[in-house]
Amino acid sequence: MVKDVIRQVSVVGSGAMGSQIAMVSALAGFEVYLQDISEESLKKAEESLRGHLNRRVEKGKLSEEQVEVAFSRLHFVTSLEIAVKSTDFVIEAIVEKLEAKRKLFSEVDQLAPANAIIATNSSTIVSSKIAYATNRPDKVCNLHFFNPVLVMELVEVVKGPHTSDETANLAFNFVKEIKKVPILLKKEISGFVANRLLGKLTDEAIYLFENDIASFEEIDIAATKALNHPIGPFALMDLTGIDVNYYINQLQYEESGDEKDKPSKILKEKYEKGEYGRKTGKGFYEYN
């Protein structure tokens, strides 16, 4: 059983993704440490999680006891050493920048037990670019969750050329244990499956908007009312973060050298203005 091998889970980065990954792990019965260098970010994460779970209690999806037991398993810490010193499974969910991830993986490798798996939640930086910052590349993989983690079921488990079958299988079974639906990618490819499909839709949506064919609101309506998507591409960029989308495009351009992979004009403008979407109160839409 997974819980015979994985007893403690450590999540590094307390943003929307990291905090919700930590909570679904705690709800599934794992002892969880959520680490961030910012005490303020950790407080915001706890407040946000309590809000999400209280709404689930109100809707009858969870009991108050389940929520309190989950929070009793979830520890908010600023110390990376405390977070990983006894861990079995580390999930990184920090900024989408390669050097920052390499530095973190190297630090975790020095602090965590030798048997611990270290996974990155990145959807664009494949783990082979990070694995050799550690002395355990066979225990490194991508474990890509979707936003919002509390709601979205799919998790992509990506096996790099360095990843052992044992690591991939354990990660796959861990996803099932936290009541998510895993798919296993046998080879690395930037963007993986879901985001490669979504990327084509988003590129076309931006093209239609920048060429004044339709407003972004109308394009979102077309996606939701004709294609039956739960959310349109522009609303989704606001949700995931326009800064994240900008970084992803920039990484793709640096990798391919193809001008068409560069961030679009509108993404660049919004990134430079600091209009990142819901997290800043304004993106394509405005938020209270």
mmCIF file of C-alpha atoms in Angstrom:
data_model
loop_
_atom_site.group_PDB
_atom_site.id
_atom_site.type_symbol
_atom_site.label_atom_id
_atom_site.label_comp_id
_atom_site.label_asym_id
_atom_site.label_seq_id
_atom_site.Cartn_x
_atom_site.Cartn_y
_atom_site.Cartn_z
ATOM 1 C CA MET A 1 0.000 0.000 0.000
ATOM 2 C CA VAL A 2 1.066 3.582 -0.695
ATOM 3 C CA LYS A 3 0.744 4.575 2.980
ATOM 4 C CA ASP A 4 3.238 1.855 3.916
ATOM 5 C CA VAL A 5 5.840 3.762 1.866
ATOM 6 C CA ILE A 6 4.592 7.367 2.003
ATOM 7 C CA ARG A 7 3.594 8.601 5.440
ATOM 8 C CA GLN A 8 4.673 12.223 5.264
ATOM 9 C CA VAL A 9 4.253 14.590 2.320
ATOM 10 C CA SER A 10 6.026 17.950 2.035
ATOM 11 C CA VAL A 11 4.820 20.708 -0.293
ATOM 12 C CA VAL A 12 7.153 23.625 -1.019
ATOM 13 C CA GLY A 13 5.403 26.843 -2.036
ATOM 14 C CA SER A 14 2.159 28.013 -0.432
ATOM 15 C CA GLY A 15 0.467 29.668 -3.402
ATOM 16 C CA ALA A 16 -2.914 28.522 -4.687
ATOM 17 C CA MET A 17 -1.440 25.342 -6.182
ATOM 18 C CA GLY A 18 0.856 24.343 -3.336
ATOM 19 C CA SER A 19 -1.629 25.028 -0.558
ATOM 20 C CA GLN A 20 -4.380 23.020 -2.233
ATOM 21 C CA ILE A 21 -2.021 20.130 -3.056
ATOM 22 C CA ALA A 22 -1.147 20.092 0.645
ATOM 23 C CA MET A 23 -4.816 20.074 1.648
ATOM 24 C CA VAL A 24 -5.908 17.231 -0.665
ATOM 25 C CA SER A 25 -3.001 15.225 0.769
ATOM 26 C CA ALA A 26 -4.082 16.003 4.342
ATOM 27 C CA LEU A 27 -7.708 15.147 3.559
ATOM 28 C CA ALA A 28 -6.478 11.771 2.250
ATOM 29 C CA GLY A 29 -4.848 10.995 5.587
ATOM 30 C CA PHE A 30 -1.205 11.957 5.050
ATOM 31 C CA GLU A 31 0.839 13.990 7.512
ATOM 32 C CA VAL A 32 1.677 17.128 5.512
ATOM 33 C CA TYR A 33 4.153 19.990 5.852
ATOM 34 C CA LEU A 34 3.482 23.112 3.760
ATOM 35 C CA GLN A 35 6.607 25.248 3.557
ATOM 36 C CA ASP A 36 7.107 28.806 2.366
ATOM 37 C CA ILE A 37 9.779 31.376 3.194
ATOM 38 C CA SER A 38 7.014 33.952 3.785
ATOM 39 C CA GLU A 39 5.020 33.778 7.020
ATOM 40 C CA GLU A 40 2.456 36.105 5.439
ATOM 41 C CA SER A 41 1.981 33.740 2.482
ATOM 42 C CA LEU A 42 1.428 30.830 4.855
ATOM 43 C CA LYS A 43 -1.219 32.798 6.790
ATOM 44 C CA LYS A 44 -2.987 33.683 3.542
ATOM 45 C CA ALA A 45 -2.832 30.030 2.488
ATOM 46 C CA GLU A 46 -4.427 28.872 5.745
ATOM 47 C CA GLU A 47 -7.177 31.521 5.510
ATOM 48 C CA SER A 48 -7.900 30.572 1.899
ATOM 49 C CA LEU A 49 -8.035 26.853 2.684
ATOM 50 C CA ARG A 50 -10.370 27.416 5.627
ATOM 51 C CA GLY A 51 -12.662 29.417 3.361
ATOM 52 C CA HIS A 52 -12.714 26.693 0.704
ATOM 53 C CA LEU A 53 -13.359 23.909 3.199
ATOM 54 C CA ASN A 54 -15.978 25.829 5.174
ATOM 55 C CA ARG A 55 -17.954 26.237 1.948
ATOM 56 C CA ARG A 56 -17.727 22.474 1.444
ATOM 57 C CA VAL A 57 -19.062 21.927 4.941
ATOM 58 C CA GLU A 58 -21.956 24.299 4.187
ATOM 59 C CA LYS A 59 -22.756 22.290 1.057
ATOM 60 C CA GLY A 60 -22.610 18.994 2.947
ATOM 61 C CA LYS A 61 -19.571 17.708 1.029
ATOM 62 C CA LEU A 62 -17.410 17.488 4.156
ATOM 63 C CA SER A 63 -18.118 17.333 7.870
ATOM 64 C CA GLU A 64 -16.633 19.805 10.364
ATOM 65 C CA GLU A 65 -14.771 16.885 11.925
ATOM 66 C CA GLN A 66 -13.150 15.937 8.593
ATOM 67 C CA VAL A 67 -11.978 19.520 8.133
ATOM 68 C CA GLU A 68 -10.511 19.807 11.619
ATOM 69 C CA VAL A 69 -8.768 16.426 11.348
ATOM 70 C CA ALA A 70 -7.262 17.501 7.988
ATOM 71 C CA PHE A 71 -5.986 20.761 9.503
ATOM 72 C CA SER A 72 -4.508 18.839 12.435
ATOM 73 C CA ARG A 73 -2.400 16.907 9.904
ATOM 74 C CA LEU A 74 -1.333 20.050 8.003
ATOM 75 C CA HIS A 75 1.668 21.942 9.396
ATOM 76 C CA PHE A 76 2.582 25.435 8.124
ATOM 77 C CA VAL A 77 6.344 26.073 8.394
ATOM 78 C CA THR A 78 8.947 28.524 7.081
ATOM 79 C CA SER A 79 11.879 26.152 7.633
ATOM 80 C CA LEU A 80 12.700 23.924 4.675
ATOM 81 C CA GLU A 81 14.717 21.637 6.948
ATOM 82 C CA ILE A 82 11.764 21.049 9.275
ATOM 83 C CA ALA A 83 9.477 20.486 6.283
ATOM 84 C CA VAL A 84 11.555 17.771 4.628
ATOM 85 C CA LYS A 85 13.834 16.202 7.248
ATOM 86 C CA SER A 86 11.489 13.238 7.820
ATOM 87 C CA THR A 87 9.551 13.296 4.554
ATOM 88 C CA ASP A 88 8.820 10.522 2.082
ATOM 89 C CA PHE A 89 7.479 12.615 -0.791
ATOM 90 C CA VAL A 90 8.283 16.236 -1.705
ATOM 91 C CA ILE A 91 6.174 18.231 -4.171
ATOM 92 C CA GLU A 92 7.661 21.511 -5.387
ATOM 93 C CA ALA A 93 5.188 24.259 -6.336
ATOM 94 C CA ILE A 94 7.287 27.431 -6.498
ATOM 95 C CA VAL A 95 7.762 30.038 -9.224
ATOM 96 C CA GLU A 96 8.067 28.715 -12.796
ATOM 97 C CA LYS A 97 11.771 29.574 -13.135
ATOM 98 C CA LEU A 98 14.339 26.896 -13.885
ATOM 99 C CA GLU A 99 17.227 28.187 -11.779
ATOM 100 C CA ALA A 100 14.977 28.666 -8.744
ATOM 101 C CA LYS A 101 13.788 25.073 -9.070
ATOM 102 C CA ARG A 102 17.315 23.704 -9.497
ATOM 103 C CA LYS A 103 18.480 25.559 -6.387
ATOM 104 C CA LEU A 104 15.527 24.269 -4.373
ATOM 105 C CA PHE A 105 15.951 20.660 -5.552
ATOM 106 C CA SER A 106 19.623 20.769 -4.581
ATOM 107 C CA GLU A 107 18.716 22.045 -1.110
ATOM 108 C CA VAL A 108 15.962 19.461 -0.641
ATOM 109 C CA ASP A 109 18.339 16.703 -1.768
ATOM 110 C CA GLN A 110 20.741 17.651 1.040
ATOM 111 C CA LEU A 111 18.018 17.830 3.706
ATOM 112 C CA ALA A 112 15.540 15.053 2.865
ATOM 113 C CA PRO A 113 15.986 11.324 3.562
ATOM 114 C CA ALA A 114 17.722 9.398 0.775
ATOM 115 C CA ASN A 115 14.588 7.411 -0.054
ATOM 116 C CA ALA A 116 12.347 10.470 -0.551
ATOM 117 C CA ILE A 117 10.874 11.208 -3.974
ATOM 118 C CA ILE A 118 11.151 14.817 -5.163
ATOM 119 C CA ALA A 119 8.498 15.860 -7.688
ATOM 120 C CA THR A 120 7.890 19.141 -9.462
ATOM 121 C CA ASN A 121 4.401 20.437 -10.175
ATOM 122 C CA SER A 122 5.737 22.282 -13.238
ATOM 123 C CA SER A 123 3.849 21.740 -16.479
ATOM 124 C CA THR A 124 6.534 23.232 -18.724
ATOM 125 C CA ILE A 125 9.892 22.483 -17.107
ATOM 126 C CA VAL A 126 10.509 18.778 -17.581
ATOM 127 C CA SER A 127 12.171 17.059 -14.655
ATOM 128 C CA SER A 128 15.309 16.078 -16.604
ATOM 129 C CA LYS A 129 16.281 19.778 -16.436
ATOM 130 C CA ILE A 130 16.149 19.633 -12.635
ATOM 131 C CA ALA A 131 16.922 16.019 -11.671
ATOM 132 C CA TYR A 132 20.708 16.291 -11.895
ATOM 133 C CA ALA A 133 20.753 19.121 -9.365
ATOM 134 C CA THR A 134 20.226 16.192 -6.965
ATOM 135 C CA ASN A 135 22.079 12.976 -6.198
ATOM 136 C CA ARG A 136 18.872 10.981 -6.748
ATOM 137 C CA PRO A 137 17.721 11.612 -10.341
ATOM 138 C CA ASP A 138 15.967 8.233 -10.343
ATOM 139 C CA LYS A 139 13.630 9.601 -7.634
ATOM 140 C CA VAL A 140 12.675 12.784 -9.540
ATOM 141 C CA CYS A 141 9.582 13.224 -11.734
ATOM 142 C CA ASN A 142 6.879 15.687 -12.746
ATOM 143 C CA LEU A 143 3.600 15.507 -10.849
ATOM 144 C CA HIS A 144 1.366 18.078 -12.524
ATOM 145 C CA PHE A 145 -1.860 19.125 -10.792
ATOM 146 C CA PHE A 146 -4.467 21.449 -12.275
ATOM 147 C CA ASN A 147 -5.899 24.626 -10.795
ATOM 148 C CA PRO A 148 -7.996 24.619 -8.619
ATOM 149 C CA VAL A 149 -6.551 21.443 -7.133
ATOM 150 C CA LEU A 150 -9.445 20.915 -4.714
ATOM 151 C CA VAL A 151 -11.788 20.639 -7.708
ATOM 152 C CA MET A 152 -9.802 19.380 -10.705
ATOM 153 C CA GLU A 153 -9.406 15.603 -10.853
ATOM 154 C CA LEU A 154 -6.582 15.038 -13.349
ATOM 155 C CA VAL A 155 -2.910 14.752 -12.361
ATOM 156 C CA GLU A 156 -0.215 14.104 -14.979
ATOM 157 C CA VAL A 157 2.630 11.849 -13.822
ATOM 158 C CA VAL A 158 5.584 12.288 -16.179
ATOM 159 C CA LYS A 159 8.430 9.776 -16.335
ATOM 160 C CA GLY A 160 11.711 11.317 -17.464
ATOM 161 C CA PRO A 161 14.547 9.211 -18.906
ATOM 162 C CA HIS A 162 16.156 9.362 -15.439
ATOM 163 C CA THR A 163 13.004 8.402 -13.492
ATOM 164 C CA SER A 164 12.856 4.838 -12.211
ATOM 165 C CA ASP A 165 9.787 2.672 -12.800
ATOM 166 C CA GLU A 166 9.453 2.394 -9.026
ATOM 167 C CA THR A 167 9.263 6.185 -8.644
ATOM 168 C CA ALA A 168 6.748 6.588 -11.471
ATOM 169 C CA ASN A 169 4.552 3.788 -10.123
ATOM 170 C CA LEU A 170 4.635 5.127 -6.575
ATOM 171 C CA ALA A 171 3.769 8.642 -7.757
ATOM 172 C CA PHE A 172 0.924 7.216 -9.878
ATOM 173 C CA ASN A 173 -0.487 5.291 -6.923
ATOM 174 C CA PHE A 174 -0.071 8.286 -4.594
ATOM 175 C CA VAL A 175 -2.326 10.289 -6.943
ATOM 176 C CA LYS A 176 -4.986 7.590 -6.701
ATOM 177 C CA GLU A 177 -4.614 7.571 -2.898
ATOM 178 C CA ILE A 178 -5.469 11.293 -2.734
ATOM 179 C CA LYS A 179 -8.588 10.571 -4.818
ATOM 180 C CA LYS A 180 -7.373 12.147 -8.050
ATOM 181 C CA VAL A 181 -7.211 10.612 -11.541
ATOM 182 C CA PRO A 182 -3.639 10.024 -12.775
ATOM 183 C CA ILE A 183 -2.376 9.565 -16.307
ATOM 184 C CA LEU A 184 1.197 8.380 -16.937
ATOM 185 C CA LEU A 185 3.314 9.966 -19.652
ATOM 186 C CA LYS A 186 6.036 7.513 -20.606
ATOM 187 C CA LYS A 187 8.168 10.248 -22.209
ATOM 188 C CA GLU A 188 8.875 13.876 -21.397
ATOM 189 C CA ILE A 189 7.390 16.589 -23.597
ATOM 190 C CA SER A 190 6.975 20.251 -22.661
ATOM 191 C CA GLY A 191 3.381 21.080 -21.771
ATOM 192 C CA PHE A 192 2.491 17.395 -21.345
ATOM 193 C CA VAL A 193 -0.962 16.366 -22.622
ATOM 194 C CA ALA A 194 -3.677 18.667 -21.304
ATOM 195 C CA ASN A 195 -1.755 21.931 -21.628
ATOM 196 C CA ARG A 196 -0.569 21.112 -25.136
ATOM 197 C CA LEU A 197 -4.211 20.742 -26.122
ATOM 198 C CA LEU A 198 -5.164 23.879 -24.192
ATOM 199 C CA GLY A 199 -2.221 25.837 -25.607
ATOM 200 C CA LYS A 200 -3.502 25.533 -29.159
ATOM 201 C CA LEU A 201 -6.915 26.812 -28.060
ATOM 202 C CA THR A 202 -5.359 29.715 -26.122
ATOM 203 C CA ASP A 203 -3.099 30.727 -29.027
ATOM 204 C CA GLU A 204 -6.096 30.849 -31.349
ATOM 205 C CA ALA A 205 -8.157 32.802 -28.795
ATOM 206 C CA ILE A 206 -5.391 35.423 -28.494
ATOM 207 C CA TYR A 207 -5.067 35.601 -32.293
ATOM 208 C CA LEU A 208 -8.807 36.256 -32.660
ATOM 209 C CA PHE A 209 -8.698 38.941 -29.956
ATOM 210 C CA GLU A 210 -5.526 40.712 -31.132
ATOM 211 C CA ASN A 211 -6.848 40.829 -34.695
ATOM 212 C CA ASP A 212 -10.069 42.461 -33.478
ATOM 213 C CA ILE A 213 -12.256 39.610 -34.729
ATOM 214 C CA ALA A 214 -14.116 39.361 -31.413
ATOM 215 C CA SER A 215 -13.791 40.657 -27.857
ATOM 216 C CA PHE A 216 -12.193 38.431 -25.246
ATOM 217 C CA GLU A 217 -15.564 38.203 -23.486
ATOM 218 C CA GLU A 218 -17.235 36.928 -26.671
ATOM 219 C CA ILE A 219 -14.445 34.433 -27.284
ATOM 220 C CA ASP A 220 -14.927 33.113 -23.745
ATOM 221 C CA ILE A 221 -18.674 32.840 -24.387
ATOM 222 C CA ALA A 222 -17.978 30.819 -27.547
ATOM 223 C CA ALA A 223 -15.773 28.420 -25.558
ATOM 224 C CA THR A 224 -18.332 27.926 -22.781
ATOM 225 C CA LYS A 225 -21.563 27.915 -24.818
ATOM 226 C CA ALA A 226 -20.450 26.158 -28.018
ATOM 227 C CA LEU A 227 -17.599 23.927 -26.813
ATOM 228 C CA ASN A 228 -19.107 23.318 -23.366
ATOM 229 C CA HIS A 229 -15.899 24.327 -21.576
ATOM 230 C CA PRO A 230 -16.492 25.239 -17.920
ATOM 231 C CA ILE A 231 -14.445 28.434 -18.331
ATOM 232 C CA GLY A 232 -13.219 30.436 -21.347
ATOM 233 C CA PRO A 233 -9.515 30.789 -22.261
ATOM 234 C CA PHE A 234 -9.193 34.401 -21.069
ATOM 235 C CA ALA A 235 -10.956 33.740 -17.764
ATOM 236 C CA LEU A 236 -8.713 30.699 -17.365
ATOM 237 C CA MET A 237 -5.555 32.772 -17.915
ATOM 238 C CA ASP A 238 -6.797 35.133 -15.201
ATOM 239 C CA LEU A 239 -7.347 32.156 -12.901
ATOM 240 C CA THR A 240 -3.983 30.455 -13.460
ATOM 241 C CA GLY A 241 -2.115 33.771 -13.598
ATOM 242 C CA ILE A 242 -1.104 35.809 -16.634
ATOM 243 C CA ASP A 243 2.428 35.924 -15.187
ATOM 244 C CA VAL A 244 2.503 32.109 -15.246
ATOM 245 C CA ASN A 245 1.329 32.074 -18.872
ATOM 246 C CA TYR A 246 3.972 34.681 -19.730
ATOM 247 C CA TYR A 247 6.763 32.614 -18.112
ATOM 248 C CA ILE A 248 5.587 29.489 -19.926
ATOM 249 C CA ASN A 249 5.675 31.196 -23.329
ATOM 250 C CA GLN A 250 9.062 32.725 -22.551
ATOM 251 C CA LEU A 251 10.472 29.304 -21.624
ATOM 252 C CA GLN A 252 9.059 27.754 -24.794
ATOM 253 C CA TYR A 253 10.659 30.513 -26.887
ATOM 254 C CA GLU A 254 14.037 30.103 -25.163
ATOM 255 C CA GLU A 255 13.870 26.374 -25.831
ATOM 256 C CA SER A 256 12.701 26.498 -29.453
ATOM 257 C CA GLY A 257 14.018 29.847 -30.697
ATOM 258 C CA ASP A 258 10.785 30.078 -32.704
ATOM 259 C CA GLU A 259 9.279 33.587 -32.731
ATOM 260 C CA LYS A 260 5.746 32.188 -32.634
ATOM 261 C CA ASP A 261 6.459 30.748 -29.167
ATOM 262 C CA LYS A 262 7.182 34.206 -27.721
ATOM 263 C CA PRO A 263 4.607 35.698 -25.323
ATOM 264 C CA SER A 264 1.931 37.492 -27.338
ATOM 265 C CA LYS A 265 1.687 41.282 -27.395
ATOM 266 C CA ILE A 266 -1.296 41.361 -25.028
ATOM 267 C CA LEU A 267 0.315 38.933 -22.546
ATOM 268 C CA LYS A 268 3.503 41.025 -22.534
ATOM 269 C CA GLU A 269 1.523 44.226 -21.934
ATOM 270 C CA LYS A 270 -0.427 42.766 -19.033
ATOM 271 C CA TYR A 271 2.675 41.170 -17.525
ATOM 272 C CA GLU A 272 4.555 44.479 -17.612
ATOM 273 C CA LYS A 273 1.582 46.296 -16.035
ATOM 274 C CA GLY A 274 1.388 43.706 -13.255
ATOM 275 C CA GLU A 275 -2.135 42.740 -14.322
ATOM 276 C CA TYR A 276 -1.825 39.035 -13.552
ATOM 277 C CA GLY A 277 -5.508 38.170 -13.155
ATOM 278 C CA ARG A 278 -7.362 37.175 -10.014
ATOM 279 C CA LYS A 279 -4.268 37.350 -7.809
ATOM 280 C CA THR A 280 -3.855 41.097 -8.527
ATOM 281 C CA GLY A 281 -7.522 42.005 -8.964
ATOM 282 C CA LYS A 282 -7.199 42.674 -12.685
ATOM 283 C CA GLY A 283 -6.247 40.687 -15.766
ATOM 284 C CA PHE A 284 -8.506 40.512 -18.787
ATOM 285 C CA TYR A 285 -11.373 40.894 -16.307
ATOM 286 C CA GLU A 286 -11.556 42.895 -13.077
ATOM 287 C CA TYR A 287 -12.101 41.255 -9.672
ATOM 288 C CA ASN A 288 -13.170 42.495 -6.278
#
